[in-house]
Tab-separated table of C-alpha atoms in Angstrom:
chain	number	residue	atom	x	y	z
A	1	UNK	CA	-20.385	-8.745	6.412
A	2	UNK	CA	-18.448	-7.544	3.772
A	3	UNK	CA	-14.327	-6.838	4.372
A	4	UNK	CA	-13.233	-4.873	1.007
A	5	UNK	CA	-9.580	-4.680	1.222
A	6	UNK	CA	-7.390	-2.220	-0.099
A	7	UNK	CA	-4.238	-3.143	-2.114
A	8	UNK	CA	-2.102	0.124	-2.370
A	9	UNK	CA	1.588	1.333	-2.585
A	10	UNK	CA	1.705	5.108	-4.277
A	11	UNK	CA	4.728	3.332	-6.171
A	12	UNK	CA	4.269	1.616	-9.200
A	13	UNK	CA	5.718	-1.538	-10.109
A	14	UNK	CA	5.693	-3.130	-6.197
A	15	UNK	CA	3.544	-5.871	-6.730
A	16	UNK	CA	0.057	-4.676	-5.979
A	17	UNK	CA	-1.637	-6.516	-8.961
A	18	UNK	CA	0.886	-9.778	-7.965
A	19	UNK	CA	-0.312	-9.458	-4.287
A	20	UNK	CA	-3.766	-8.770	-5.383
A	21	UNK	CA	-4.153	-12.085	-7.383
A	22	UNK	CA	-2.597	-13.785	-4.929
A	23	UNK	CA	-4.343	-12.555	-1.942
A	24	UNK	CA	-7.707	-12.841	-3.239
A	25	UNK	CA	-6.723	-16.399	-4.730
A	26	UNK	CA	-5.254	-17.367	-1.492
A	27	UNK	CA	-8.881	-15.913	0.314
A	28	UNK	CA	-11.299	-18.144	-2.069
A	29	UNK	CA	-8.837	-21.065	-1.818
A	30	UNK	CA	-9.698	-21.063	2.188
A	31	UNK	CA	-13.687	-21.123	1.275
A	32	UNK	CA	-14.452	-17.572	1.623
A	33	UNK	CA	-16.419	-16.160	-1.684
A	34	UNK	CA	-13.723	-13.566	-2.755
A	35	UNK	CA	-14.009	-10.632	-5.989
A	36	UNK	CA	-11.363	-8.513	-7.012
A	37	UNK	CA	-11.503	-5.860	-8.965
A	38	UNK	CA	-9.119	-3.664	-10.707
A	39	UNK	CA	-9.441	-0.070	-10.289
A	40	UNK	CA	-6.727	0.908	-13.157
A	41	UNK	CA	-8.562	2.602	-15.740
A	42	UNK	CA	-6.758	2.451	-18.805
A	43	UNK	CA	-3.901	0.244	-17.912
A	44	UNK	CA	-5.313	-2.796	-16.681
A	45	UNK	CA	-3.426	-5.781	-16.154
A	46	UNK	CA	-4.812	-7.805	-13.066
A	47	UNK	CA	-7.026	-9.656	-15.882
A	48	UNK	CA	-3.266	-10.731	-17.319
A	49	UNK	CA	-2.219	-11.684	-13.830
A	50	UNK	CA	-5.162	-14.090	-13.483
A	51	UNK	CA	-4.625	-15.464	-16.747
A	52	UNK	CA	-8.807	-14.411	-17.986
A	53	UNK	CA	-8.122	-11.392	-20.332
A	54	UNK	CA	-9.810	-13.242	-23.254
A	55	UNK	CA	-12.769	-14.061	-21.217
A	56	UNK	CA	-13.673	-10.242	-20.241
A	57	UNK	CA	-16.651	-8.848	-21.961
A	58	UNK	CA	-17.619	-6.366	-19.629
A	59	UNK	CA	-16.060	-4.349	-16.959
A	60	UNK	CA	-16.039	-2.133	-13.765
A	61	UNK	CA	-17.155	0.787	-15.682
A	62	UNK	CA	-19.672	-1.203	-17.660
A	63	UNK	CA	-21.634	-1.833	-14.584
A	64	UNK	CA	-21.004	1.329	-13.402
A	65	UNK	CA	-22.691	3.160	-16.293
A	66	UNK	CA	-25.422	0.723	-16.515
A	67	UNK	CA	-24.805	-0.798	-19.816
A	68	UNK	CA	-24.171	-4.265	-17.709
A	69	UNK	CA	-25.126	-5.771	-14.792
A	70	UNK	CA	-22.697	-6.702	-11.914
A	71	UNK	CA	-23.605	-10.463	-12.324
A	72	UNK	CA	-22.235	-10.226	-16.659
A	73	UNK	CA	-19.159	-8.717	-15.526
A	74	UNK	CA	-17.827	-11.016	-13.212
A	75	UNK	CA	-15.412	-13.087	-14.464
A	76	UNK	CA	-15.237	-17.286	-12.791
A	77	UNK	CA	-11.642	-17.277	-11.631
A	78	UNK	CA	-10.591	-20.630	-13.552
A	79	UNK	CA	-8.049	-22.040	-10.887
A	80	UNK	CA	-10.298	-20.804	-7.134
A	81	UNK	CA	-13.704	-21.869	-6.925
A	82	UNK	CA	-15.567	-19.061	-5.330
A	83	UNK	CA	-13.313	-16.652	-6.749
A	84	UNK	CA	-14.574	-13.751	-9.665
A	85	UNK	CA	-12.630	-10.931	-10.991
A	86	UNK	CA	-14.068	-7.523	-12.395
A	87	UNK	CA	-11.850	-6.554	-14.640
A	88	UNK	CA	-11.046	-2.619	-15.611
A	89	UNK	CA	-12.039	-0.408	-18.200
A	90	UNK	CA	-9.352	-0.394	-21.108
A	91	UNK	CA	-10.633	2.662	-23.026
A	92	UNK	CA	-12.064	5.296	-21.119
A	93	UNK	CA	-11.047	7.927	-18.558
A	94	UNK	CA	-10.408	7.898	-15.412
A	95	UNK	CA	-13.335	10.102	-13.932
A	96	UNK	CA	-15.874	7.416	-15.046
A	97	UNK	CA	-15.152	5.666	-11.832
A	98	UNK	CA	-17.483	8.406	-9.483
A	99	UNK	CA	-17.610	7.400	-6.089
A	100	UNK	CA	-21.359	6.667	-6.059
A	101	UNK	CA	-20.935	4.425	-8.735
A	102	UNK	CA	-17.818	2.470	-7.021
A	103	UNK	CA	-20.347	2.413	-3.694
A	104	UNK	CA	-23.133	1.089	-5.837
A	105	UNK	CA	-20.800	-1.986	-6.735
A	106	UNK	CA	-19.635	-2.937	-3.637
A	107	UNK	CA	-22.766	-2.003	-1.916
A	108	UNK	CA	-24.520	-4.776	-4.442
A	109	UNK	CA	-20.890	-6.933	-3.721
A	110	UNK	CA	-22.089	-7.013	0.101
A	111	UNK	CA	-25.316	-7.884	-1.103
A	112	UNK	CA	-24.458	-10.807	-3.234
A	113	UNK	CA	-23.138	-12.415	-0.218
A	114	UNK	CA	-19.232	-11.570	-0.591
A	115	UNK	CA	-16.682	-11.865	2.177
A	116	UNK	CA	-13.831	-10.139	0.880
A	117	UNK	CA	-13.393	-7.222	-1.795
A	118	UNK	CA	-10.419	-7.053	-2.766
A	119	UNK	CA	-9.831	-3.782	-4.808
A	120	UNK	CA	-6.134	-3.559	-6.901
A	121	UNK	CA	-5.370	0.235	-6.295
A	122	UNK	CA	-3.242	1.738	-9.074
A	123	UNK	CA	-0.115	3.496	-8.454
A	124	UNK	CA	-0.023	7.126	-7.735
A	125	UNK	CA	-2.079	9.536	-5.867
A	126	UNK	CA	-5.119	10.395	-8.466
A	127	UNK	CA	-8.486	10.019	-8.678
A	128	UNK	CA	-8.230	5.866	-9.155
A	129	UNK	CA	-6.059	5.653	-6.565
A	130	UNK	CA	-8.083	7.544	-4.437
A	131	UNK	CA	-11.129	5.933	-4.867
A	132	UNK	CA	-9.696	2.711	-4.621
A	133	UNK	CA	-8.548	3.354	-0.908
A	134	UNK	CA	-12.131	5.386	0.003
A	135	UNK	CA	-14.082	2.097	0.739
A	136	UNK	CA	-11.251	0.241	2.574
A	137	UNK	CA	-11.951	-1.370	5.519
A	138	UNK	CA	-8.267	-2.737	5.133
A	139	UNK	CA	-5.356	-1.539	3.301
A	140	UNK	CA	-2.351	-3.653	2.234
A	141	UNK	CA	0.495	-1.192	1.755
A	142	UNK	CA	2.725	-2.799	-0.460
A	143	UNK	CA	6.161	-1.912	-0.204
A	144	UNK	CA	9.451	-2.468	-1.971
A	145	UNK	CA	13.022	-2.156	0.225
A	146	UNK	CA	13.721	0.867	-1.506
A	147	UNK	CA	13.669	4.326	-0.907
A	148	UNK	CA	11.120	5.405	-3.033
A	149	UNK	CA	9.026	2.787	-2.265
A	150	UNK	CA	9.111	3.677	1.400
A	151	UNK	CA	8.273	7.002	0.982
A	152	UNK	CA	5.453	6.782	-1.435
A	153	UNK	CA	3.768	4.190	1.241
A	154	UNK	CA	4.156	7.053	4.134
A	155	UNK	CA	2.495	9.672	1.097
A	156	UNK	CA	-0.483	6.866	0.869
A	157	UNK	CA	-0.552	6.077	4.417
A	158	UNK	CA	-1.367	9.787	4.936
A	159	UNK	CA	-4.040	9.702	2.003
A	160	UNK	CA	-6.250	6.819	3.795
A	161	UNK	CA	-5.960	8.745	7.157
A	162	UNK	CA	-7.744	11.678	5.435
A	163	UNK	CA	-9.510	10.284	2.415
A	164	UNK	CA	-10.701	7.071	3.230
A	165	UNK	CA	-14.669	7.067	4.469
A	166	UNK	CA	-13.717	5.481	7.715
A	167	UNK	CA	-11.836	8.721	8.496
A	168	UNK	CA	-13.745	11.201	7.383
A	169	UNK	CA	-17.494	9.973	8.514
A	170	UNK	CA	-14.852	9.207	12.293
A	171	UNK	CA	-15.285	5.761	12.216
A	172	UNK	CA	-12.717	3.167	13.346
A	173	UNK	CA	-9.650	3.683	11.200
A	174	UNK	CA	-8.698	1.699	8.088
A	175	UNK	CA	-6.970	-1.218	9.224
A	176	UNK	CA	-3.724	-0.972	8.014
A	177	UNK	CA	-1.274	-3.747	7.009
A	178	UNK	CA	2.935	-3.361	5.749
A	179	UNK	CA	3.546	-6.199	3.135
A	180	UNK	CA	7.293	-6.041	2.094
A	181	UNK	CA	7.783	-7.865	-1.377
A	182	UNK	CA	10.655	-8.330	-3.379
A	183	UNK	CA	13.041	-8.978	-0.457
A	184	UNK	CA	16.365	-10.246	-0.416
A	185	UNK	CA	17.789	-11.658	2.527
A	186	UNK	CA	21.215	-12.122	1.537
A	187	UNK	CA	21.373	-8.177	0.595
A	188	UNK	CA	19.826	-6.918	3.424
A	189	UNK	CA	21.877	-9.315	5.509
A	190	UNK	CA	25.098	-7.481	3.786
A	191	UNK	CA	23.727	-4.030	4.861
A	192	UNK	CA	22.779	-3.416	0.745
A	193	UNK	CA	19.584	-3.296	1.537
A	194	UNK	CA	16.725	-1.982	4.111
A	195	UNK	CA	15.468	-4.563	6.375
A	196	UNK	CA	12.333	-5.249	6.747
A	197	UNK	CA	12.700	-3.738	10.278
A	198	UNK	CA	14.098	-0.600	9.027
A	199	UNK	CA	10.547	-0.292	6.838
A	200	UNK	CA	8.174	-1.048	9.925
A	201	UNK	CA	10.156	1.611	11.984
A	202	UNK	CA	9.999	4.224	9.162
A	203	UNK	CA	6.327	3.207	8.506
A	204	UNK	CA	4.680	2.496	11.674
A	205	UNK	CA	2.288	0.300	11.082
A	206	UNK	CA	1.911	-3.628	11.662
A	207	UNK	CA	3.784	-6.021	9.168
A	208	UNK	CA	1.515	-8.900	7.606
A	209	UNK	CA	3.973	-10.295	5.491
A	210	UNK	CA	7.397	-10.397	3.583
A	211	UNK	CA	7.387	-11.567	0.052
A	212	UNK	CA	10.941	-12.793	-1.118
A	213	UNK	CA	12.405	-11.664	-4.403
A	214	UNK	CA	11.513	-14.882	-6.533
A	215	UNK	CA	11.807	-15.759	-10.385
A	216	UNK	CA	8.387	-17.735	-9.646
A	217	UNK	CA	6.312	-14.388	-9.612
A	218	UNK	CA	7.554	-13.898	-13.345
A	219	UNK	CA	6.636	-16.978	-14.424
A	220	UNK	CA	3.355	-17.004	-12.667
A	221	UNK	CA	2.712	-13.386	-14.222
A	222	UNK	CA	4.088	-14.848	-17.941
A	223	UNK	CA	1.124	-17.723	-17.643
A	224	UNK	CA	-1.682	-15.968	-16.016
A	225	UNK	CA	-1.718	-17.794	-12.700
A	226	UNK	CA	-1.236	-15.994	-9.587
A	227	UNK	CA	2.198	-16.686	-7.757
A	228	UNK	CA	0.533	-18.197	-4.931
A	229	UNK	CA	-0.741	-21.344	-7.330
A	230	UNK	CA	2.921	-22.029	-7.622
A	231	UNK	CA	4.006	-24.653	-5.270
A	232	UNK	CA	6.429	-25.298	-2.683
A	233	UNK	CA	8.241	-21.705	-3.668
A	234	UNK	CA	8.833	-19.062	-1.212
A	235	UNK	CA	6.515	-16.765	-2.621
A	236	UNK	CA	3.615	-18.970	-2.677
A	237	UNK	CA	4.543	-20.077	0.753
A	238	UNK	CA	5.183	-16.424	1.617
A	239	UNK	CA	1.568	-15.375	0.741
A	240	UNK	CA	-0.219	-18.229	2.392
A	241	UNK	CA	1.485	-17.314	5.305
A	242	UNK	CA	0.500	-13.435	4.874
A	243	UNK	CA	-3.490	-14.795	4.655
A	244	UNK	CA	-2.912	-17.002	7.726
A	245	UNK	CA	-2.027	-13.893	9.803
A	246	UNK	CA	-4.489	-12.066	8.517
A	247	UNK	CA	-7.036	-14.281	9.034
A	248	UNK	CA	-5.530	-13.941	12.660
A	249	UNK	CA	-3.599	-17.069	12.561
A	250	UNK	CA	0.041	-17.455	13.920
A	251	UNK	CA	2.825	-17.902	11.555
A	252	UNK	CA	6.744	-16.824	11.863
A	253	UNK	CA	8.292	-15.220	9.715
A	254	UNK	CA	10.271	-17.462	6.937
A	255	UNK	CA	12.115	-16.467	3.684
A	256	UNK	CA	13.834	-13.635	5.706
A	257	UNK	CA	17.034	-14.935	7.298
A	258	UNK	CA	20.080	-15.330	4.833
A	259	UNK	CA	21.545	-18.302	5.437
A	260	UNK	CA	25.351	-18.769	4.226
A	261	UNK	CA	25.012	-21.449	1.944
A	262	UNK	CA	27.209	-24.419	2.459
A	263	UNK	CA	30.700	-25.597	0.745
A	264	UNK	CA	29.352	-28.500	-1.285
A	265	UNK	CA	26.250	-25.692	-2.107
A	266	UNK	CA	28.869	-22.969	-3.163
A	267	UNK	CA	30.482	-25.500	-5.573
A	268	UNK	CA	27.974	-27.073	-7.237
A	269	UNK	CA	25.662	-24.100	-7.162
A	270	UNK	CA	21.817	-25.061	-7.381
A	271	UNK	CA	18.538	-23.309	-5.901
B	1	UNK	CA	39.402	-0.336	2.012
B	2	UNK	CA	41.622	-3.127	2.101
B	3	UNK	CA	43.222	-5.295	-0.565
B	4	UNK	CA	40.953	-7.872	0.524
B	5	UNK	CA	38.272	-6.089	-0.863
B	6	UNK	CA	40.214	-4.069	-3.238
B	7	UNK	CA	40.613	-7.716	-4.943
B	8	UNK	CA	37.213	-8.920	-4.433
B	9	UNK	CA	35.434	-6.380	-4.796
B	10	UNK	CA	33.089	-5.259	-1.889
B	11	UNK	CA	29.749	-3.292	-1.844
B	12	UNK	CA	28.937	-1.045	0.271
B	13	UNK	CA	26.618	-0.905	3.359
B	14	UNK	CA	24.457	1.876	1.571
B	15	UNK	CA	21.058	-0.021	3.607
B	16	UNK	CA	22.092	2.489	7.009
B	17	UNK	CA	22.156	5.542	4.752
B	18	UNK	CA	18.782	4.602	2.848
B	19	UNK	CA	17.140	4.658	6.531
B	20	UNK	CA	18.787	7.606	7.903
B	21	UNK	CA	17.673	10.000	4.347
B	22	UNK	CA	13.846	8.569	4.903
B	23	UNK	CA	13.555	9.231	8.812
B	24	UNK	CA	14.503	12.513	7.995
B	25	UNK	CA	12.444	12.732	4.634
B	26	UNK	CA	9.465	11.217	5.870
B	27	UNK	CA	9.349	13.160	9.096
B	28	UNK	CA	9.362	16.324	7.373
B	29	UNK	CA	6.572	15.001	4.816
B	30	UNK	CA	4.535	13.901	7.662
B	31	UNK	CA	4.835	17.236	9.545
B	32	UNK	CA	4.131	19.183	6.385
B	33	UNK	CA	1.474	17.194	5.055
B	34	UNK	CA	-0.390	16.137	7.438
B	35	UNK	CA	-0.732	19.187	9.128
B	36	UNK	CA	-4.318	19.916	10.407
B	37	UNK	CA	-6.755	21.561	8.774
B	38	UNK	CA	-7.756	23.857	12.004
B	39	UNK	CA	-4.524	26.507	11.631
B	40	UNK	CA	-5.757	28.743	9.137
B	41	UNK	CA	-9.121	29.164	11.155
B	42	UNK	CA	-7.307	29.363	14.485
B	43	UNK	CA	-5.254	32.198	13.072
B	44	UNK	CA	-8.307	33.764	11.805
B	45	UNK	CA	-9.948	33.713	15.470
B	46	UNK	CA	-6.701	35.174	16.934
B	47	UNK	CA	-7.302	37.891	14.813
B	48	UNK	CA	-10.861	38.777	15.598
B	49	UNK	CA	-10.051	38.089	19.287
B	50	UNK	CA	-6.650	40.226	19.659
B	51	UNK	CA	-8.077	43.360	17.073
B	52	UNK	CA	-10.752	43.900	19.938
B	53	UNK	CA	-7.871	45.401	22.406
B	54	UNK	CA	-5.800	46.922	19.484
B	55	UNK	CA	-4.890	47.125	16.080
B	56	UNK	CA	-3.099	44.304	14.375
B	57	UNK	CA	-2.383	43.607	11.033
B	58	UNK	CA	-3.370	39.874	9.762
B	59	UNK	CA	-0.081	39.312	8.708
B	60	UNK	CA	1.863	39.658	11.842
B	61	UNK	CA	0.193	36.839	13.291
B	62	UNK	CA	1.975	33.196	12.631
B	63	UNK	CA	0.536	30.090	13.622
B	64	UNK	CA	2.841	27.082	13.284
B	65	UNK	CA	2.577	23.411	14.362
B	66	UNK	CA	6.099	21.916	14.777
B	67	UNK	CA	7.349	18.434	16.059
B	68	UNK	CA	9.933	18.546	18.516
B	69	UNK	CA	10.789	14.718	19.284
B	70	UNK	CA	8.093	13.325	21.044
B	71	UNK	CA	6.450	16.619	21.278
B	72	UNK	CA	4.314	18.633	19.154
B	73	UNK	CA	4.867	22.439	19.184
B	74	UNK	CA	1.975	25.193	18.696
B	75	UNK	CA	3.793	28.452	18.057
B	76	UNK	CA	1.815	31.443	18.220
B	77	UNK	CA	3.654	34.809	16.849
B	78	UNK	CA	1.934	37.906	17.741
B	79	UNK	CA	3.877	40.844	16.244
B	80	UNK	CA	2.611	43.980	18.178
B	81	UNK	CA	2.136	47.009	16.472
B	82	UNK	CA	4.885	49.595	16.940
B	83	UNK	CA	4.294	53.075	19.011
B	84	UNK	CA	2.782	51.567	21.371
């Protein structure tokens, strides 16, 4: 069986290709053959994010339109074994991703003996977007302490209860998942900021994870190595925690509590 | 704000106000947006059913869906023709 997951947010500039990379690293790194694919046509960046845009030849709308198979377009992740990446389509439009042709390659996905799908949604509420959340089995809603944020992820929340297949043919409902990234516990601590309480109220749905504000996701992003190869910091931590729940494991929350740091702390300063 | 603050400067608790704009935002998207897709047909049937025991115009009947805390609302409005 095939889970194709769902990485979403209406909002740009969350972290869905960061939480992508990372969750579909963090998948393969636990043994379970993993893809991910990036559904924005025209603006692609998850190939940066994994650090293999000068090893893509062919992409998702390649295969798509026939002019390559599935098996040419797959990119070997270099730092997961069992881990490929289909890149996007640089040049062309939008519409070339049809729905029967995004069926056809996850359909042949499923077939090749894949456990997870992981499909980077891009932002907004358009065709891409759309078709990126019609497959789901799972969505990831990916969402920022921040007003906007919050209310785009409601706006997409209400897209995969009437878009997705799973609703419309009245099958079980998408799964769906609250990841809170770029968090700061000090400022939500001082009231600056929404909790990640506030967002679960406000969103209603179950919280897999909370992703702390970190200068490690920048320099994973400025390498090409997804944050959660960066170890022993709270992101990386963060994430592997997020795939142990999901995978149904039991982990507490960490990175969310502000503690005051100490005197000899405040004078010397340091991480 | 006190001198305290005045001197150290002090930013405000703008996290409460955040929360309180989207529950009201988000409540209003959800009951506008996600409205179902049955109301225009429903009115339609009203129609045909009421115009068989006396003239009505289309227009004076309103179907709305509110939410009322806990509780969702179907309002019917059935505007009777006059001189009757």
């Amino acid at each position: 069986m095939t889970t194709i997951i769902t990485v979403t947010s209406g909002k740009g500039g969350v972290g869905k290709t960061t939480t992508s990379a990372s969750i579909a690293s963090g998948l393969a790194l636990r043994g379970f053959k993993t893809a991910v694919i990036d559904f924005d046509v025209g603006l692609r960046n998850l190939d940066l994010i994994m650090g293999c845009e000068r090893r893509v030849v062919y992409d998702f709308v390649n295969v798509i339109q026939g002019d390559a198979n599935l098996h040419q377009a797959l990119i070997k992740d270099k730092h997961a074994d069992n881990l490929f990446v289909l890149p996007a389509s640089q040049t062309r439009d939008k519409d070339a991703l049809t729905e029967e042709g995004v069926e056809k390659v996850l359909q042949e996905l499923a077939h090749q003996g894949f456990d997870y799908v992981v499909c980077d949604s891009p932002a907004g509420i358009e065709h891409g977007a759309v078709v990126a959340l019609t497959f789901a089995d799972v969505a990831i809603v990916v969402t920022n302490p921040e007003v906007s944020s919050v209310r785009d992820s409601d706006r997409i929340l209400g897209i995969i209860q009437s878009k997705s297949r799973r609703a419309i043919e009245g099958r079980e409902p998408v799964q769906e998942h609250l990841l809170v990234t770029r968090y700061s516990p000090k400022r939500a601590h001082d009231g600056e900021m929404l909790t990640y309480t506030d967002i679960q109220e406000l969103l209603r749905i179950p919280l897999l994870g909370v992703i702390p504000e970190s200068e490690a996701v920048l320099q994973a992003s400025n390498q090409g190595i997804p944050a959660i190869h960066q170890k022993d910091t709270p992101v990386a931590d963060a994430y592997q925690d997020t795939i142990g729940r999901f995978l149904g494991e039991a982990h507490p929350l960490r990175f969310v509590e502000y503690e005051k740091p100490g005197l000899i702390k405040r004078l010397f300063g340091g991480k | 704000m006190s001198w305290l603050s005045l001197i150290f400067g002090e930013k405000k608790a703008t996290a409460s106000v955040a929360k309180e704009r989207l529950q009201l935002i988000i409540a209003h998207e959800r009951a506008s947006l996600s409205g179902p897709d049955f109301l225009p047909d429903l009115q339609k049937d009203l129609v045909a059913v009421i115009s068989k025991y006396f003239p009505v115009n289309p227009d004076d009947i309103k179907v709305g869906l509110e939410k009322q805390g806990n509780y969702e609302v179907l309002e019917v409005n059935i505007v009777l023709p006059e001189g009757r």
